[in-house]
mmCIF file of C-alpha atoms in Angstrom:
data_model
loop_
_atom_site.group_PDB
_atom_site.id
_atom_site.type_symbol
_atom_site.label_atom_id
_atom_site.label_comp_id
_atom_site.label_asym_id
_atom_site.label_seq_id
_atom_site.Cartn_x
_atom_site.Cartn_y
_atom_site.Cartn_z
ATOM 1 C CA MET A 1 10.365 -52.961 -103.915
ATOM 2 C CA LYS A 2 7.642 -53.044 -102.299
ATOM 3 C CA TYR A 3 9.084 -52.062 -98.740
ATOM 4 C CA ALA A 4 11.199 -49.165 -100.199
ATOM 5 C CA LEU A 5 7.731 -47.945 -101.603
ATOM 6 C CA LYS A 6 6.734 -48.177 -98.373
ATOM 7 C CA LEU A 7 9.878 -46.639 -96.261
ATOM 8 C CA ALA A 8 9.723 -44.002 -99.113
ATOM 9 C CA THR A 9 5.845 -43.470 -98.118
ATOM 10 C CA LEU A 10 6.931 -43.405 -94.356
ATOM 11 C CA THR A 11 9.002 -40.844 -94.639
ATOM 12 C CA ALA A 12 7.257 -38.157 -96.710
ATOM 13 C CA ALA A 13 4.601 -38.456 -94.492
ATOM 14 C CA ILE A 14 7.020 -37.778 -91.382
ATOM 15 C CA ALA A 15 8.184 -34.860 -92.832
ATOM 16 C CA PHE A 16 4.705 -34.245 -93.921
ATOM 17 C CA ALA A 17 4.118 -33.929 -90.224
ATOM 18 C CA GLY A 18 6.523 -31.981 -89.256
ATOM 19 C CA HIS A 19 5.729 -29.382 -91.501
ATOM 20 C CA ALA A 20 2.164 -28.969 -90.774
ATOM 21 C CA PHE A 21 3.358 -29.099 -86.976
ATOM 22 C CA ALA A 22 5.366 -25.580 -87.652
ATOM 23 C CA ALA A 23 2.339 -24.604 -89.522
ATOM 24 C CA ASP A 24 -0.233 -25.916 -86.622
ATOM 25 C CA PHE A 25 1.383 -22.143 -85.015
ATOM 26 C CA VAL A 26 -0.952 -19.471 -85.950
ATOM 27 C CA GLU A 27 -1.011 -15.531 -85.974
ATOM 28 C CA GLY A 28 -3.273 -13.806 -83.411
ATOM 29 C CA LYS A 29 -3.487 -18.115 -81.517
ATOM 30 C CA ASP A 30 -0.235 -18.173 -80.734
ATOM 31 C CA TYR A 31 1.779 -15.064 -80.721
ATOM 32 C CA GLN A 32 0.732 -11.533 -82.336
ATOM 33 C CA LYS A 33 2.099 -9.827 -84.245
ATOM 34 C CA LEU A 34 2.729 -6.194 -83.147
ATOM 35 C CA ALA A 35 1.390 -3.302 -85.787
ATOM 36 C CA ASN A 36 4.379 -1.331 -85.495
ATOM 37 C CA PRO A 37 7.145 -3.271 -85.337
ATOM 38 C CA GLU A 38 10.061 -2.030 -83.628
ATOM 39 C CA ASN A 39 12.910 -1.008 -86.963
ATOM 40 C CA ILE A 40 16.314 -3.297 -85.612
ATOM 41 C CA ALA A 41 19.291 -3.022 -87.571
ATOM 42 C CA GLY A 42 21.571 -5.324 -88.498
ATOM 43 C CA ASP A 43 21.673 -9.202 -89.546
ATOM 44 C CA VAL A 44 21.366 -10.079 -85.987
ATOM 45 C CA ILE A 45 17.272 -11.795 -84.585
ATOM 46 C CA VAL A 46 16.805 -10.109 -81.306
ATOM 47 C CA VAL A 47 14.542 -11.880 -78.765
ATOM 48 C CA ARG A 48 13.357 -10.341 -75.071
ATOM 49 C CA GLU A 49 11.874 -12.189 -72.808
ATOM 50 C CA PHE A 50 10.237 -10.157 -69.869
ATOM 51 C CA PHE A 51 9.445 -11.374 -66.639
ATOM 52 C CA TRP A 52 8.255 -10.477 -62.645
ATOM 53 C CA TYR A 53 10.152 -12.538 -60.160
ATOM 54 C CA GLY A 54 7.012 -12.525 -58.486
ATOM 55 C CA CYS A 55 4.878 -14.596 -61.263
ATOM 56 C CA PRO A 56 3.850 -17.979 -61.127
ATOM 57 C CA HIS A 57 3.868 -18.378 -65.007
ATOM 58 C CA CYS A 58 7.242 -16.477 -65.358
ATOM 59 C CA TYR A 59 8.891 -18.761 -63.059
ATOM 60 C CA ALA A 60 7.184 -21.746 -64.926
ATOM 61 C CA LEU A 61 8.702 -20.425 -68.362
ATOM 62 C CA GLU A 62 11.977 -19.740 -67.134
ATOM 63 C CA PRO A 63 13.313 -23.520 -67.282
ATOM 64 C CA HIS A 64 12.659 -23.614 -71.460
ATOM 65 C CA MET A 65 13.446 -20.577 -71.521
ATOM 66 C CA GLN A 66 16.521 -21.044 -70.143
ATOM 67 C CA ALA A 67 16.935 -24.434 -72.227
ATOM 68 C CA TRP A 68 16.568 -22.507 -74.769
ATOM 69 C CA ALA A 69 18.642 -19.847 -74.722
ATOM 70 C CA LYS A 70 21.766 -22.464 -74.668
ATOM 71 C CA THR A 71 21.383 -23.878 -77.446
ATOM 72 C CA ARG A 72 19.638 -21.144 -79.647
ATOM 73 C CA ASP A 73 21.819 -20.144 -82.745
ATOM 74 C CA LYS A 74 24.657 -17.925 -83.074
ATOM 75 C CA ASP A 75 22.633 -14.569 -84.921
ATOM 76 C CA VAL A 76 19.958 -15.293 -82.396
ATOM 77 C CA ALA A 77 21.003 -12.846 -79.008
ATOM 78 C CA PHE A 78 19.056 -12.978 -76.186
ATOM 79 C CA PHE A 79 18.232 -11.132 -73.321
ATOM 80 C CA ARG A 80 16.322 -10.783 -70.083
ATOM 81 C CA THR A 81 13.853 -7.717 -69.609
ATOM 82 C CA PRO A 82 12.500 -7.391 -65.563
ATOM 83 C CA ALA A 83 9.140 -5.464 -66.431
ATOM 84 C CA ALA A 84 8.612 -2.681 -65.092
ATOM 85 C CA LEU A 85 4.619 -1.688 -65.519
ATOM 86 C CA ASN A 86 4.103 -0.691 -61.736
ATOM 87 C CA PRO A 87 6.519 0.029 -58.660
ATOM 88 C CA VAL A 88 5.694 -3.710 -57.304
ATOM 89 C CA TRP A 89 7.349 -4.728 -60.523
ATOM 90 C CA GLU A 90 10.084 -2.283 -60.713
ATOM 91 C CA VAL A 91 11.192 -3.413 -56.824
ATOM 92 C CA THR A 92 13.008 -6.549 -58.370
ATOM 93 C CA ALA A 93 13.673 -4.766 -61.677
ATOM 94 C CA ARG A 94 16.552 -2.284 -60.658
ATOM 95 C CA GLY A 95 17.073 -4.706 -57.891
ATOM 96 C CA PHE A 96 17.823 -7.934 -61.407
ATOM 97 C CA TYR A 97 19.340 -4.729 -63.572
ATOM 98 C CA ALA A 98 21.397 -3.775 -60.027
ATOM 99 C CA VAL A 99 23.152 -6.914 -59.551
ATOM 100 C CA GLN A 100 23.948 -6.760 -63.147
ATOM 101 C CA GLN A 101 25.415 -4.419 -63.060
ATOM 102 C CA MET A 102 27.538 -5.968 -60.712
ATOM 103 C CA GLY A 103 27.898 -9.210 -63.118
ATOM 104 C CA LEU A 104 26.278 -11.326 -61.194
ATOM 105 C CA GLU A 105 22.638 -11.979 -62.731
ATOM 106 C CA ASN A 106 23.742 -15.572 -63.914
ATOM 107 C CA LYS A 107 24.512 -16.303 -60.326
ATOM 108 C CA THR A 108 21.314 -14.891 -58.698
ATOM 109 C CA HIS A 109 19.015 -15.183 -61.031
ATOM 110 C CA GLN A 110 17.495 -18.748 -60.498
ATOM 111 C CA ALA A 111 18.262 -18.363 -56.882
ATOM 112 C CA LEU A 112 15.590 -15.695 -56.113
ATOM 113 C CA PHE A 113 12.988 -17.377 -58.757
ATOM 114 C CA ASP A 114 13.670 -20.682 -56.313
ATOM 115 C CA ALA A 115 13.777 -18.548 -53.253
ATOM 116 C CA VAL A 116 10.181 -17.033 -54.327
ATOM 117 C CA HIS A 117 8.027 -19.721 -55.810
ATOM 118 C CA LYS A 118 9.979 -22.935 -54.381
ATOM 119 C CA ASP A 119 10.492 -21.363 -51.187
ATOM 120 C CA GLY A 120 7.847 -19.561 -50.053
ATOM 121 C CA GLN A 121 10.021 -16.485 -49.312
ATOM 122 C CA ARG A 122 7.394 -13.659 -51.104
ATOM 123 C CA SER A 123 8.398 -10.669 -48.892
ATOM 124 C CA ILE A 124 12.038 -10.740 -50.017
ATOM 125 C CA ILE A 125 10.963 -9.136 -53.327
ATOM 126 C CA ALA A 126 7.991 -6.374 -51.207
ATOM 127 C CA ASN A 127 11.312 -2.934 -51.159
ATOM 128 C CA GLN A 128 14.289 -2.718 -52.114
ATOM 129 C CA GLU A 129 15.511 -2.945 -48.061
ATOM 130 C CA ASN A 130 14.222 -6.758 -47.691
ATOM 131 C CA LEU A 131 15.840 -7.335 -51.591
ATOM 132 C CA ALA A 132 18.986 -6.494 -50.171
ATOM 133 C CA ASN A 133 19.504 -7.693 -48.202
ATOM 134 C CA TRP A 134 18.568 -11.275 -49.875
ATOM 135 C CA TYR A 135 20.959 -10.310 -52.418
ATOM 136 C CA ALA A 136 23.713 -9.902 -49.546
ATOM 137 C CA GLU A 137 22.777 -13.648 -48.037
ATOM 138 C CA GLN A 138 23.768 -14.975 -51.427
ATOM 139 C CA GLY A 139 26.979 -12.908 -51.162
ATOM 140 C CA VAL A 140 26.327 -9.374 -53.060
ATOM 141 C CA ASP A 141 27.496 -7.036 -51.797
ATOM 142 C CA LYS A 142 24.609 -4.971 -50.173
ATOM 143 C CA ALA A 143 26.899 -1.374 -50.290
ATOM 144 C CA LYS A 144 27.315 -1.584 -53.531
ATOM 145 C CA PHE A 145 23.883 -2.728 -54.741
ATOM 146 C CA ASN A 146 22.105 -0.026 -52.553
ATOM 147 C CA ASN A 147 24.334 1.820 -54.796
ATOM 148 C CA PHE A 148 23.454 0.496 -58.039
ATOM 149 C CA TYR A 149 20.315 0.486 -57.163
ATOM 150 C CA ASN A 150 18.724 4.138 -57.912
ATOM 151 C CA SER A 151 21.641 4.680 -60.193
ATOM 152 C CA PHE A 152 21.980 6.239 -62.860
ATOM 153 C CA PRO A 153 22.596 2.973 -65.295
ATOM 154 C CA VAL A 154 19.775 1.047 -64.080
ATOM 155 C CA SER A 155 17.295 4.124 -63.999
ATOM 156 C CA THR A 156 18.281 4.255 -67.291
ATOM 157 C CA LYS A 157 17.229 0.174 -67.895
ATOM 158 C CA ILE A 158 14.605 0.649 -66.179
ATOM 159 C CA GLU A 159 13.340 3.653 -68.417
ATOM 160 C CA ARG A 160 14.311 1.162 -71.093
ATOM 161 C CA SER A 161 12.102 -1.441 -70.326
ATOM 162 C CA LYS A 162 8.832 0.860 -69.458
ATOM 163 C CA LYS A 163 8.841 1.913 -72.988
ATOM 164 C CA GLY A 164 9.328 -1.674 -74.408
ATOM 165 C CA ALA A 165 6.405 -3.033 -72.881
ATOM 166 C CA MET A 166 4.536 0.272 -74.272
ATOM 167 C CA ARG A 167 5.658 -0.277 -77.599
ATOM 168 C CA TYR A 168 5.164 -3.955 -77.806
ATOM 169 C CA GLN A 169 2.218 -3.259 -76.291
ATOM 170 C CA LEU A 170 2.279 -5.952 -73.124
ATOM 171 C CA THR A 171 -0.316 -5.808 -70.152
ATOM 172 C CA GLY A 172 0.486 -9.056 -68.835
ATOM 173 C CA VAL A 173 4.204 -11.667 -68.564
ATOM 174 C CA PRO A 174 5.579 -13.575 -69.516
ATOM 175 C CA ALA A 175 5.660 -11.836 -73.054
ATOM 176 C CA VAL A 176 8.390 -12.771 -75.045
ATOM 177 C CA VAL A 177 9.347 -10.262 -77.541
ATOM 178 C CA VAL A 178 11.041 -12.016 -80.644
ATOM 179 C CA HIS A 179 12.626 -8.796 -83.631
ATOM 180 C CA GLY A 180 10.693 -6.565 -82.037
ATOM 181 C CA LYS A 181 7.989 -8.100 -84.564
ATOM 182 C CA TYR A 182 5.962 -10.395 -82.570
ATOM 183 C CA VAL A 183 4.866 -11.551 -78.873
ATOM 184 C CA VAL A 184 4.389 -14.273 -77.671
ATOM 185 C CA ASN A 185 2.289 -15.241 -74.154
ATOM 186 C CA GLY A 186 2.476 -18.798 -72.257
ATOM 187 C CA GLU A 187 4.728 -21.021 -69.446
ATOM 188 C CA ASP A 188 5.774 -24.243 -71.238
ATOM 189 C CA LYS A 189 7.408 -25.403 -74.006
ATOM 190 C CA LYS A 190 5.628 -24.839 -76.748
ATOM 191 C CA VAL A 191 6.993 -21.148 -76.025
ATOM 192 C CA THR A 192 10.031 -21.732 -76.953
ATOM 193 C CA GLU A 193 8.994 -23.154 -80.272
ATOM 194 C CA VAL A 194 6.762 -20.743 -81.701
ATOM 195 C CA VAL A 195 10.041 -18.714 -80.564
ATOM 196 C CA ASP A 196 12.199 -21.113 -82.916
ATOM 197 C CA PHE A 197 9.245 -20.651 -85.218
ATOM 198 C CA LEU A 198 8.645 -17.415 -85.602
ATOM 199 C CA ILE A 199 13.057 -16.890 -85.517
ATOM 200 C CA ASN A 200 13.192 -18.676 -89.125
ATOM 201 C CA LYS A 201 10.313 -16.851 -90.029
ATOM 202 C CA ILE A 202 12.388 -13.409 -89.773
ATOM 203 C CA ARG A 203 14.583 -15.123 -91.716
ATOM 204 C CA GLU A 204 12.630 -15.406 -94.388
ATOM 205 C CA GLU A 205 11.820 -11.480 -94.560
ATOM 206 C CA LYS A 206 15.135 -10.671 -94.673
ATOM 207 C CA LYS A 207 15.544 -12.396 -97.146
#
């Protein structure tokens, strides 16, 4: 009887600890709530990861976001969004959208991060020519890449990225925006834990 009581007490303690851990995520500390949230219709919860290939913090966060994306729930949509807050960042943002138009985003995304931060090839992201040459080395058709780089579809996505960053009041990266309402900053696994916490929060708010 005493054993059963102790086991029940231990189980309750563990459950309480898990609940307390989730409750430890505090607005203003672990995430920010936007004053003017975006109105996103539908049942799908949208998560956007804003990044720049030259950012070491984005590179540190990337494996955690990739692992999270593979196990996210079916009602969660995930989008990588290259930040284009200035002309330097816009170079790789255009490159990202160009290869995305060609269906090669997943093939080249991590490879470019690794080339810049693991191999120290920062000159790759200095300009369109360097970027095009690097993508060509990965098997991307250089002529098609350059055609897409300044194309209307890519320019449209760049403008959406800029407007999104302004709407979400982003001043830097990495930044993960949950359903146009909450912003999470950081570079470790805790970011994905906060994102999941906020996803559940959005679900509750939708009820």
